[in-house]
Structures are given as structure tokens and as C-alpha cells.
Coordinates of C-alpha atoms and ligand atoms in Angstrom, one line a residue:
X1 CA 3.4 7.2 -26.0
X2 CA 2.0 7.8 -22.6
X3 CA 0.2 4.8 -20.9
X4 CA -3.2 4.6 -20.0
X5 CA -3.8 5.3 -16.2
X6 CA -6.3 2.8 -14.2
X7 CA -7.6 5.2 -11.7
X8 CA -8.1 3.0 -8.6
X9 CA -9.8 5.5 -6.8
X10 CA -12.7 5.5 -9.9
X11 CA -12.8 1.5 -10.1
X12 CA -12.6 1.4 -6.3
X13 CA -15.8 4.0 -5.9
X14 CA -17.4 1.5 -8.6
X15 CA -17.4 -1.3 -6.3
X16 CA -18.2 0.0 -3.1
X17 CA -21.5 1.3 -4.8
X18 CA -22.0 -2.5 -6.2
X19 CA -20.8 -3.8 -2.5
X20 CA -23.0 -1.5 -0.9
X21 CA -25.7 -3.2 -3.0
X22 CA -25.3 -6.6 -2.4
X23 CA -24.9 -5.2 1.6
X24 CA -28.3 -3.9 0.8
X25 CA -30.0 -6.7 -0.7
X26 CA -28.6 -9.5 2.0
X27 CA -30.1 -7.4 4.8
X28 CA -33.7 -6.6 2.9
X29 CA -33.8 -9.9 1.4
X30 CA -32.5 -12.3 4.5
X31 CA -32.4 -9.8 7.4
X32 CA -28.4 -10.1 7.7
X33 CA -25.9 -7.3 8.3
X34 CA -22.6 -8.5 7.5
X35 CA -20.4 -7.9 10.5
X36 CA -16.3 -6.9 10.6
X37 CA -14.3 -7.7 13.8
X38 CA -11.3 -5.5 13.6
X39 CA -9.0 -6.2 16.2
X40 CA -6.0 -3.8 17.3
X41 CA -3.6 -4.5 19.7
X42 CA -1.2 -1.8 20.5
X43 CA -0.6 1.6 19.6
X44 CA 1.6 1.7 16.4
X45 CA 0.3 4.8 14.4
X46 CA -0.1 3.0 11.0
X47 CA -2.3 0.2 12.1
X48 CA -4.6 2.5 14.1
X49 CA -5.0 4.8 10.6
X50 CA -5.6 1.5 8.9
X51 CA -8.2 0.2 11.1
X52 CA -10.1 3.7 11.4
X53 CA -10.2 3.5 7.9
X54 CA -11.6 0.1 7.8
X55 CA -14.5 0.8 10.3
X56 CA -15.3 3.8 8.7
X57 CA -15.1 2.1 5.5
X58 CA -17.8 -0.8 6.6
X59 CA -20.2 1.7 8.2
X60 CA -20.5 3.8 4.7
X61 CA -21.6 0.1 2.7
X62 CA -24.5 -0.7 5.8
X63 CA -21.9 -3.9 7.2
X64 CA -21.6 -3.6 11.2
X65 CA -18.1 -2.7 12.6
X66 CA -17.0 -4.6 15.9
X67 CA -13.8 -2.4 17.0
X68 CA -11.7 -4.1 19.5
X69 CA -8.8 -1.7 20.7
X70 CA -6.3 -3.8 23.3
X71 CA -3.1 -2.9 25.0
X72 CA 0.0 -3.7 23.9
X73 CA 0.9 -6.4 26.6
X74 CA -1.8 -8.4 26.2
X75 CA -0.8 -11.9 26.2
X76 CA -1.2 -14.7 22.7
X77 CA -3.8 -16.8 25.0
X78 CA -6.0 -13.1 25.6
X79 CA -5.6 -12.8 21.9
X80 CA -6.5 -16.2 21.0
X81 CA -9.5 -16.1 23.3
X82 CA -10.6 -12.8 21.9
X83 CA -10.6 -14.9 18.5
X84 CA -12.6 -17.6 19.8
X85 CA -15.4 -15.6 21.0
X86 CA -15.5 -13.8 17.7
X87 CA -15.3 -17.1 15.6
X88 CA -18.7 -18.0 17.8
X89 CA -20.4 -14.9 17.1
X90 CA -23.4 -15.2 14.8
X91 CA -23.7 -11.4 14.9
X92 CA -19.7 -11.8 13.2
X93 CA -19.1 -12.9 9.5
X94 CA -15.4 -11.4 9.0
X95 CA -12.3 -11.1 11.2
X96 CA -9.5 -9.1 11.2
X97 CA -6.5 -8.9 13.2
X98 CA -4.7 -6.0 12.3
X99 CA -0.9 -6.5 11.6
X100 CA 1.9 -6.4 13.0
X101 CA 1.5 -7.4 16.3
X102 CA 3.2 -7.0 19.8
X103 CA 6.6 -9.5 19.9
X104 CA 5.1 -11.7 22.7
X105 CA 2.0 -12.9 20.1
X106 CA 3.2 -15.2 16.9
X107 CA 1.0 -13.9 14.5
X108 CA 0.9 -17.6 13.3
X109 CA -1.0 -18.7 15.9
X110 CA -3.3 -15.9 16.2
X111 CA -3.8 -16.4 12.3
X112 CA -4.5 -20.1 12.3
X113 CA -6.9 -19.5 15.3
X114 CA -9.3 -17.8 13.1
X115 CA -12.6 -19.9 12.0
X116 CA -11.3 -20.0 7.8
X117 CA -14.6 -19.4 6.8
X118 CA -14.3 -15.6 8.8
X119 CA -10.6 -14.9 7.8
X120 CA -11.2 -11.9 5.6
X121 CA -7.2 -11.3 5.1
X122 CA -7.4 -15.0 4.0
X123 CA -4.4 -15.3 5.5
X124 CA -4.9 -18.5 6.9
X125 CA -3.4 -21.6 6.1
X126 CA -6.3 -23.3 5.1
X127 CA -7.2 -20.4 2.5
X128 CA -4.1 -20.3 0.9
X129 CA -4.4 -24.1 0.4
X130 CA -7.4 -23.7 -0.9
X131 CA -6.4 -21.1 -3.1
X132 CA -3.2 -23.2 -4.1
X133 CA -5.8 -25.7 -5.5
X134 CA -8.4 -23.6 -7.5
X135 CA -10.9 -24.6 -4.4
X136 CA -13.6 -21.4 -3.6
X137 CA -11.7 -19.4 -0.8
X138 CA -11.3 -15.8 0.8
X139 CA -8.2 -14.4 -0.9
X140 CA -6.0 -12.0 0.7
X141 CA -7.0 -8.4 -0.2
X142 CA -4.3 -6.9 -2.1
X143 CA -4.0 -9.6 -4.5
X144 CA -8.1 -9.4 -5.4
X145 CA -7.5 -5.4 -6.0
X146 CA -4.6 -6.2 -8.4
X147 CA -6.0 -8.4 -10.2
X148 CA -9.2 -6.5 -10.3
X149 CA -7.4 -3.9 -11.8
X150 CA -5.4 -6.0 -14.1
X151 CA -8.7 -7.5 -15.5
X152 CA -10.1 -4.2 -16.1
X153 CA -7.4 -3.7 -19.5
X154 CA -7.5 -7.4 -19.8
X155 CA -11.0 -8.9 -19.3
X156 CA -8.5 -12.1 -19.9
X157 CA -5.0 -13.2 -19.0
X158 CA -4.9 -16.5 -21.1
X159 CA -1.5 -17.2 -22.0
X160 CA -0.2 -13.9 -21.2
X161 CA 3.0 -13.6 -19.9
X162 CA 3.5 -11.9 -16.5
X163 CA 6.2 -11.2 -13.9
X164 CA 5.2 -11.0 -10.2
X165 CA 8.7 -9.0 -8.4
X166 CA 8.2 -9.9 -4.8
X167 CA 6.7 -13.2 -3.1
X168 CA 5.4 -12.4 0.5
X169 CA 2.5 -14.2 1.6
X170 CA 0.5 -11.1 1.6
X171 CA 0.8 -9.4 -1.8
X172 CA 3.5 -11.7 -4.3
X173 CA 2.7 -15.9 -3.4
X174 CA -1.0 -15.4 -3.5
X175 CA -1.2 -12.6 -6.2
X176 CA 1.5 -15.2 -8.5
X177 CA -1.8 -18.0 -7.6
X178 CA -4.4 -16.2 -8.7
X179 CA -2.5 -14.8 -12.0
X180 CA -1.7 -18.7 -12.7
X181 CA -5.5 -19.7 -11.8
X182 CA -6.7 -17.0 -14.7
X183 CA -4.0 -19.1 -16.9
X184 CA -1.6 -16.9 -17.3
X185 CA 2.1 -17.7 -18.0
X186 CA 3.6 -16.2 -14.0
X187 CA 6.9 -15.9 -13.8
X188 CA 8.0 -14.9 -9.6
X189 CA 11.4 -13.0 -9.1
X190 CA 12.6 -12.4 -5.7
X191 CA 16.0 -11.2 -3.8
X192 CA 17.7 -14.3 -5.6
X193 CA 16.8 -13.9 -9.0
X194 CA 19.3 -13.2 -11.8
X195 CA 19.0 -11.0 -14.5
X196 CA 15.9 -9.1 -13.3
X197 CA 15.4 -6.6 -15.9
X198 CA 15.5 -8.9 -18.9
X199 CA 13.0 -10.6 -16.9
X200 CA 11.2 -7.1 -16.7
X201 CA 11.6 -6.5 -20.2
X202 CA 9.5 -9.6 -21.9
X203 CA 6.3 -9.3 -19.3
X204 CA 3.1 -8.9 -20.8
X205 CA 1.7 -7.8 -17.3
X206 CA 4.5 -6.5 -14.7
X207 CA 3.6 -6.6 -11.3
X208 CA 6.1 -5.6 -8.3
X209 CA 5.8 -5.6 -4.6
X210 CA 8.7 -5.0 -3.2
X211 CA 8.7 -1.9 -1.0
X212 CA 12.0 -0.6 -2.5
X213 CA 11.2 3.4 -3.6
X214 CA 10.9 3.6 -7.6
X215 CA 12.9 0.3 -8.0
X216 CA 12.2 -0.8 -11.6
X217 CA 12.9 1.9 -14.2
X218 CA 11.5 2.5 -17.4
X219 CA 14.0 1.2 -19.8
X220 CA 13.3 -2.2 -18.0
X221 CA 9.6 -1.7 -19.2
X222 CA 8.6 -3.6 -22.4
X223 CA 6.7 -0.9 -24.5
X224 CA 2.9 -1.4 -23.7
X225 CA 3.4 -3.2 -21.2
X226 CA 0.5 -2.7 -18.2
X227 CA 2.8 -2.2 -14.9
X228 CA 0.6 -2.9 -11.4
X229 CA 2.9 -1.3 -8.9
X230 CA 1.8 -2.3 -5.6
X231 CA 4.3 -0.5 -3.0
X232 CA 4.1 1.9 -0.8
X233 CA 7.1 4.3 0.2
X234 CA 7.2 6.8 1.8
X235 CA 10.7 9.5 0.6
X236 CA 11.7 12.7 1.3
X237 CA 12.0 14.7 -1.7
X238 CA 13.7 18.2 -1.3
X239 CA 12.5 18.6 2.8
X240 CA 8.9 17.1 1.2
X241 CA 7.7 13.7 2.6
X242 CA 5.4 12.1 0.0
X243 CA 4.2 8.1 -1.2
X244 CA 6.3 7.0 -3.9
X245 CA 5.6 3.2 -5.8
X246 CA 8.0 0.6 -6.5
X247 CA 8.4 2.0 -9.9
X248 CA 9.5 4.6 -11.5
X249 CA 6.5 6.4 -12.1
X250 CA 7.7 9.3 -14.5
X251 CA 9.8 7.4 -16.8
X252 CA 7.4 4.3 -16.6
X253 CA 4.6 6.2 -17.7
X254 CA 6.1 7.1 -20.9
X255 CA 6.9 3.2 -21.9
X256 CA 3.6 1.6 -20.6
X257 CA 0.7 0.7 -22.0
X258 CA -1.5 0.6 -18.9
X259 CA -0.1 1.8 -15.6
X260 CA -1.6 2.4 -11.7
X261 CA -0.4 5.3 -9.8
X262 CA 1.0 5.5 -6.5
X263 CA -0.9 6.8 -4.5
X264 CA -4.6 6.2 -6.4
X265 CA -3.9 3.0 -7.3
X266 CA -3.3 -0.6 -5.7
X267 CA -4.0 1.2 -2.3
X268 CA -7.8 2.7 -2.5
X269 CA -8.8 -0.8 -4.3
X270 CA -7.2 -2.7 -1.3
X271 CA -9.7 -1.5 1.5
X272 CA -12.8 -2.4 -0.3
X273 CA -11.6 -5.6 -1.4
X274 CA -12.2 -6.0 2.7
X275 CA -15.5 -5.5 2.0
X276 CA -16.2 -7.7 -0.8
X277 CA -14.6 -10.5 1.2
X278 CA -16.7 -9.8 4.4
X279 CA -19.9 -9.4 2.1
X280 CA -18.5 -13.4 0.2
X281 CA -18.1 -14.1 3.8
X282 CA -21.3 -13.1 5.2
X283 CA -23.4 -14.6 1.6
X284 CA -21.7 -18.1 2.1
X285 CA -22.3 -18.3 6.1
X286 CA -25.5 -17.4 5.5
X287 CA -25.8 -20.6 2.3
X288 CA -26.2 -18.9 -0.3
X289 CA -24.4 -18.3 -3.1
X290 CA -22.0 -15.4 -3.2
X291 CA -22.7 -12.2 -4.8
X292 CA -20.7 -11.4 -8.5
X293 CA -18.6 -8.8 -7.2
Ligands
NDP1 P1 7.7 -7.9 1.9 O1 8.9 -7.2 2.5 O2 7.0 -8.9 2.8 O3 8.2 -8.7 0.7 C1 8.9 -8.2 -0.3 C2 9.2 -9.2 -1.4 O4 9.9 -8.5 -2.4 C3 10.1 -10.3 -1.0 O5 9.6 -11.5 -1.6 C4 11.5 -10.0 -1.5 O6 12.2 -11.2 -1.9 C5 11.1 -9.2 -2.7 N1 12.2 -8.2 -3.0 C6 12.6 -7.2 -2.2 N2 13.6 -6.5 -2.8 C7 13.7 -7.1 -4.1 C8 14.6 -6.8 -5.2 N3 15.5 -5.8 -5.2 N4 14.5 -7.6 -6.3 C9 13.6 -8.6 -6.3 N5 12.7 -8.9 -5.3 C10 12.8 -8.2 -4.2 O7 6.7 -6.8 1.3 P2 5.1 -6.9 1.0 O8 4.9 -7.9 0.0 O9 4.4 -6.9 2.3 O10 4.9 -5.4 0.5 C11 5.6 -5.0 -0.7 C12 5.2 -3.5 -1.0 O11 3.8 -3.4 -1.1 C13 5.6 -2.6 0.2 O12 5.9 -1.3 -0.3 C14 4.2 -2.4 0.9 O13 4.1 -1.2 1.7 C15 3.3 -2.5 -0.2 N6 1.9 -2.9 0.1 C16 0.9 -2.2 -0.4 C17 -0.4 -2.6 -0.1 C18 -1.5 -1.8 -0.7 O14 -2.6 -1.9 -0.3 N7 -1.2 -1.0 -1.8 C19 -0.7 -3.7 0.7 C20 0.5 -4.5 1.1 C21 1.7 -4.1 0.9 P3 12.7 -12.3 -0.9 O15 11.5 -13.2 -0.7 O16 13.7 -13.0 -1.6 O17 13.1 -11.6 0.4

């Protein structure tokens, strides 16, 4: 048996052309372009790949990008202040402050000082609360493109049982929520949990985010199983740097039912989930009710 791919880059290409759309329609309809605030602060490469990406990413759906690019020393209060104006911005519906940031800013603070309503990472405290309690909310980004991509092999979850390895705040805890929201049965392993694999080897749905290279093997796979294997990690095979998943890809592939590659998976859905959340964000500032995308 080999499993079923889910081609993330195909889904993901789906939903920009819908998000483009509903871009489309908000500005003919109500003469509004959504607007992104994507803030950088510092030079680590990653981030500044990651937030070309994402303005280049908002101009090709019609949104507006607002790149801020600041040094490395600038202070929390520069940051916060920076955030402020943005929150007052009509011209803004999203913000984004590209993680992580230089030690002297708390990350925290600079979280909890967006408006919620513009916190596209839904990050914020508020957001997860909101989340926590089936309340209408911005959802962090990776999560939405998991289950995305979940729902599209299983239009439902009811009842089914799935494991979530890994509970950060950005990928596991909120992704765990939303699974348990859609009523399915959510079991959460972490560094502390015992007998892992069994655990592994009775989920309907297996999800990992860990960031540990081709962790879970296939033998801990249930047969048909759909694996959504969010890491990203980077090895060196044979002098060869390439992106590897926290599965085993080749031998997970054979027990599977349903499985996302790494890379062309999680990762291409993850981006324009940013976009459907500035385009919620921009459709519910404006009062009206958000697009079905
Ligand atoms: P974190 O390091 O913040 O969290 C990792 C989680 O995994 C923790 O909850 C940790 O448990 C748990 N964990 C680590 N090792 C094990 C283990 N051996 N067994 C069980 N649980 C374990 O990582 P992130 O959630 O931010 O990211 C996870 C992966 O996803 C990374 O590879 C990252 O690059 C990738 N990623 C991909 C994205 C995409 O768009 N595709 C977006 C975001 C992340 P504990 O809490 O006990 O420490």
C-alpha cells in the first residue's frame, strides 16, 4: 500500500485563487484593500526570507503590504510604539511581527500590544482564549493549514481519534483546540509522555510538530492512518543539505493512508493561511461577515 499524497502546493494554489477573490470582491464591492504590516527587526536570514515571502505573497492576491525593516537594537518601547501606530491605522487590517526577536524585546509584550482584532499570527492572548472557548477568532496560521489539509481526506473528524506530538503555542496547543473544536477525540504527547509509539500506533489522524529530523517511524504508523507532519529540518545527507519532516517520510509512506510531504506540504499551506486571516481580518473590521474560505 502506498498512501495517498495531499499535495499542499495544489490545495495551497486553490486558496490563494479563492483568497484572491474575496480580495477582489471586498475592494469592488466596499472599496477596501486589505492591508499587512509585516514588521522585521534585525537581520537573522530566516526571518528576512520569511517576510519577503509574505509581502510578495500579499501583493500577488491585490492586499497592500506595509514592510517595516528595523535594526536590531531597537528598544521594546520603539517596538511597542511602532505597534500602536499600526493598531490606529485604518489603511492596516493585519499585523505581523516577525519572530524571533532581538533579546532586549519580550516578545510577550510586543504580542499582547497588538489590537486582537489585527493579530494575524493570533498569537495573542486574547485569541487563544477565544479560541480555547469555541468564540470566532484569528487562529494561528499553521494550525488553519493543518487542519485544512486534514479536512481535505476527512470532510469530518467526529469522533476520530487523533494524536497531536508536540504542544508549542504556535503549531501543537492551538492545532490540539481546533482538532477538539471539530470533535475529535485529541490526544497531546510531549517530551514527558510515556509509551509514545503505542500512542502513535492507535491514531486515526497523527499529527507531529516537533522539529526532531524523521522522528516517528513507520512501524509506529497505524496502517491507513493520515500522518500531517509539520516540521521542518534541515540535514545533511551525504555533503547534501536538504528539508526533511518529523517523519519518516520513506517508510511512512508505505503504512499511511494519507500523508503530506516535507517540503510541499504543511509549509506552502502556512503562508496563505496569512492571507485568509488578513482577508477574515479585513471582512470583520470592515462589519461584515467573513468570507467562507
Ligand atoms: P517547539 O520547539 O516550540 O515545540 C516542540 C514541541 O514538541 C514541544 O511541545 C516539545 O515538548 C515536543 N517534543 C519535542 N521533542 C519531542 C519528542 N521527542 N517526543 C514528544 N514530543 C516532543 O517547535 P514548534 O512547534 O515551533 O515547531 C515544530 C516543528 O514544526 C519544527 O520543525 C518547526 O520548524 C516546524 N514548523 C513548521 C511550520 C510550517 O509552516 N510548516 C511552522 C511552524 C513550525 P515539550 O513541550 O515537552 O518541550
Amino acid at each position: 500500500m502506498t498512501a495517498k499524497i495531499i499535495d499542499g502546493k495544489t490545495i495551497a494554489a486553490d486558496l490563494r485563487t479563492a483568497v484572491k477573490a474575496e480580495t477582489h470582491r471586498l475592494t469592488s464591492e466596499h472599496g477596501m484593500v486589505p492591508g499587512l504590516a509585516v514588521v522585521l527587526v534585525g537581520d537573522n536570514a530566516a526571518s528576512k526570507s520569511y517576510v519577503t515571502s509574505k509581502s510578495r505573497a500579499v501583493v500577488e492576491v491585490g492586499m497592500r503590504p506595509f514592510d517595516y525593516h528595523w535594526p536590531a537594537d531597537t528598544t521594546e518601547a520603539e517596538l511597542i510604539a511602532l505597534v500602536q501606530k499600526l493598531n490606529a491605522d485604518p489603511a492596516v487590517q493585519g499585523i505581523l511581527v516577525q519572530l524571533p526577536l532581538p533579546p532586549q524585546i519580550n516578545p510577550a509584550r510586543i504580542i499582547a500590544s497588538i489590537t486582537p482584532d489585527k493579530d494575524v499570527d493570533g498569537f495573542h492572548p486574547i485569541n487563544a482564549g477565544r479560541l480555547m472557548t469555541g468564540l470566532p477568532t484569528l487562529m494561528p496560521c499553521t494550525p488553519i493549514a493543518c487542519i485544512k489539509l486534514i479536512k481535505s481526506v476527512h470532510p469530518s473528524l467526529l469522533g476520530l481519534d487523533v494524536l497531536m506530538v508536540g504542544r508549542s503555542h504556535i503549531v501543537g496547543n492551538p492545532l490540539s483546540q481546533i482538532l477538539l473544536n471539530e470533535n475529535a477525540t485529541v490526544t497531546v504527547a510531549h517530551t514527558h509522555t510515556r509509551h509514545l509509539q503505542e500512542l502513535c500506533r492507535r491514531a486515526e489522524i497523527l499529527c507531529v510538530a516537533i522539529g526532531s529530523a524523521e522522528f516517528v517511524r513507520g512501524d509506529w504508523i497505524k496502517p491507513g492512518a493520515t500522518v500531517i507532519d509539520v516540521g521542518i529540518n534541515r540535514v545533511n545527507h551525504g555533503g547534501k543539505s536538504h528539508i526533511v519532516g518529523d517523519v519518516n517520510y520513506a517508510e511512512a509512506v508505505k503504512v499511511a493512508g494519507a500523508i503530506t510531504p516535507v517540503p510541499g506540504g504543511v509549509g506552502p499551506m502556512t503562508i496563505v493561511c496569512l492571507l485568509v486571516n488578513t482577508l477574515r481580518a479585513a471582512y470583520m473590521q470592515a462589519g461584515l461577515p467573513p468570507p467562507s474560505v
